[in-house]
Coordinates of C-alpha atoms in Angstrom, one line a residue:
M1 CA 163.7 117.1 111.2
S2 CA 162.8 118.1 108.0
S3 CA 161.5 114.4 106.4
S4 CA 158.8 114.6 110.4
Q5 CA 157.7 118.1 109.1
T6 CA 156.9 116.8 105.5
T7 CA 155.2 114.0 106.7
E8 CA 153.4 115.8 109.1
E9 CA 152.5 118.8 106.5
T10 CA 151.9 115.3 104.2
Y11 CA 149.1 114.2 107.3
E12 CA 147.5 117.5 107.8
S13 CA 146.9 118.2 103.8
Q14 CA 145.8 114.6 103.9
N15 CA 143.1 115.0 106.8
D16 CA 142.5 118.8 105.5
Q17 CA 141.5 117.2 102.2
R18 CA 139.1 114.3 103.7
L19 CA 137.6 116.5 106.1
D20 CA 136.7 118.7 102.7
E21 CA 135.3 115.3 101.2
L22 CA 133.2 114.6 104.5
H23 CA 131.7 118.2 104.7
S24 CA 130.9 118.1 101.1
K25 CA 129.3 114.2 101.7
I26 CA 127.5 116.1 105.0
R27 CA 126.1 118.8 102.6
T28 CA 125.1 116.5 100.3
L29 CA 123.3 114.5 102.7
R30 CA 121.4 117.5 104.4
G31 CA 120.0 118.5 100.9
V32 CA 119.0 114.5 100.2
T33 CA 117.3 114.8 103.9
T34 CA 115.7 117.9 103.6
D35 CA 114.3 117.2 100.0
I36 CA 112.9 113.9 101.2
Y37 CA 110.9 116.0 104.3
D38 CA 109.7 118.6 101.7
D39 CA 108.4 115.4 99.9
A40 CA 106.9 113.7 102.5
E41 CA 105.2 117.2 103.8
R42 CA 103.7 117.4 100.2
Q43 CA 102.8 114.1 100.1
N44 CA 100.6 114.9 103.5
L45 CA 99.2 118.2 102.5
T46 CA 98.0 116.4 99.4
L47 CA 96.3 113.2 101.7
D48 CA 95.1 115.5 103.7
N49 CA 93.4 117.6 100.8
T50 CA 92.1 114.1 99.4
N51 CA 90.8 113.2 102.8
D52 CA 88.5 116.5 103.2
A53 CA 87.7 116.2 99.3
F54 CA 86.0 112.5 100.1
S55 CA 84.5 113.7 103.6
S56 CA 83.1 116.5 101.6
L57 CA 81.6 114.2 99.2
S58 CA 80.3 111.5 101.6
S59 CA 78.6 114.4 103.8
S60 CA 77.2 116.0 100.6
L61 CA 75.9 112.4 99.3
S62 CA 74.3 111.6 102.4
H63 CA 72.7 114.9 102.4
S64 CA 71.1 114.3 98.8
S65 CA 70.6 110.9 99.8
R66 CA 68.2 112.3 102.6
R67 CA 66.4 114.7 100.2
A68 CA 66.0 112.1 97.7
A69 CA 64.0 110.0 100.4
Q70 CA 62.1 112.5 101.7
A71 CA 60.9 114.0 97.9
F72 CA 59.9 110.3 96.9
G73 CA 58.4 109.8 100.1
L74 CA 60.4 107.3 102.0
S75 CA 61.1 108.9 104.9
G76 CA 58.7 110.1 107.6
P77 CA 54.3 109.1 107.2
G78 CA 52.9 108.4 104.1
G79 CA 55.8 106.8 102.4
V80 CA 54.1 103.9 101.4
R81 CA 51.0 105.0 100.3
Q82 CA 53.1 107.6 97.9
M83 CA 55.1 104.8 96.4
R84 CA 52.2 102.5 96.2
I85 CA 50.7 105.8 93.5
I86 CA 53.6 105.5 91.4
M87 CA 53.3 101.6 91.2
Y88 CA 49.6 102.1 90.1
T89 CA 50.6 105.1 87.5
V90 CA 53.4 103.3 86.1
S91 CA 50.9 100.2 85.9
G92 CA 48.3 101.9 84.2
I93 CA 50.2 103.2 82.1
L94 CA 52.1 99.3 80.9
L95 CA 48.1 98.0 81.1
L96 CA 47.2 101.2 78.3
W97 CA 50.5 100.2 76.3
V98 CA 49.5 96.5 76.1
L99 CA 46.0 97.2 74.9
W100 CA 47.1 99.6 72.5
K101 CA 49.4 96.7 71.1
L102 CA 46.5 94.3 71.6
K103 CA 44.3 96.6 69.8
G104 CA 46.1 96.0 66.5
F105 CA 46.1 92.4 67.1
W106 CA 42.5 91.7 67.0
W107 CA 41.6 94.6 65.0
P108 CA 43.8 94.8 62.0
S109 CA 43.2 98.6 60.2
S110 CA 42.3 98.5 56.9
G111 CA 45.0 98.4 54.9
E112 CA 46.6 95.2 56.3
V113 CA 44.3 93.1 54.8

């Protein structure tokens, strides 16, 4: 009977050892799962913050676009008239610059003769 008792103790000892190994693997697996969950939560939070930032940027860009359209008179009545005045002013300045350059061509200064 001593032989069978020794064998049972050996088996019991091996079972306890394997059970301890299994508990160790389960703890490791639980730790990895927790780390994966924490990382996924951090990434979701980062994505939410990024989404909020882009929504805010889109909103402020839309608001700025509307304000620029109002400032330049592109929206509402009279917008085309104001744009026409701006174009006349720019064209007038360009015409004066061209005339100033041509003046030097037609009437050379006294130092160039």
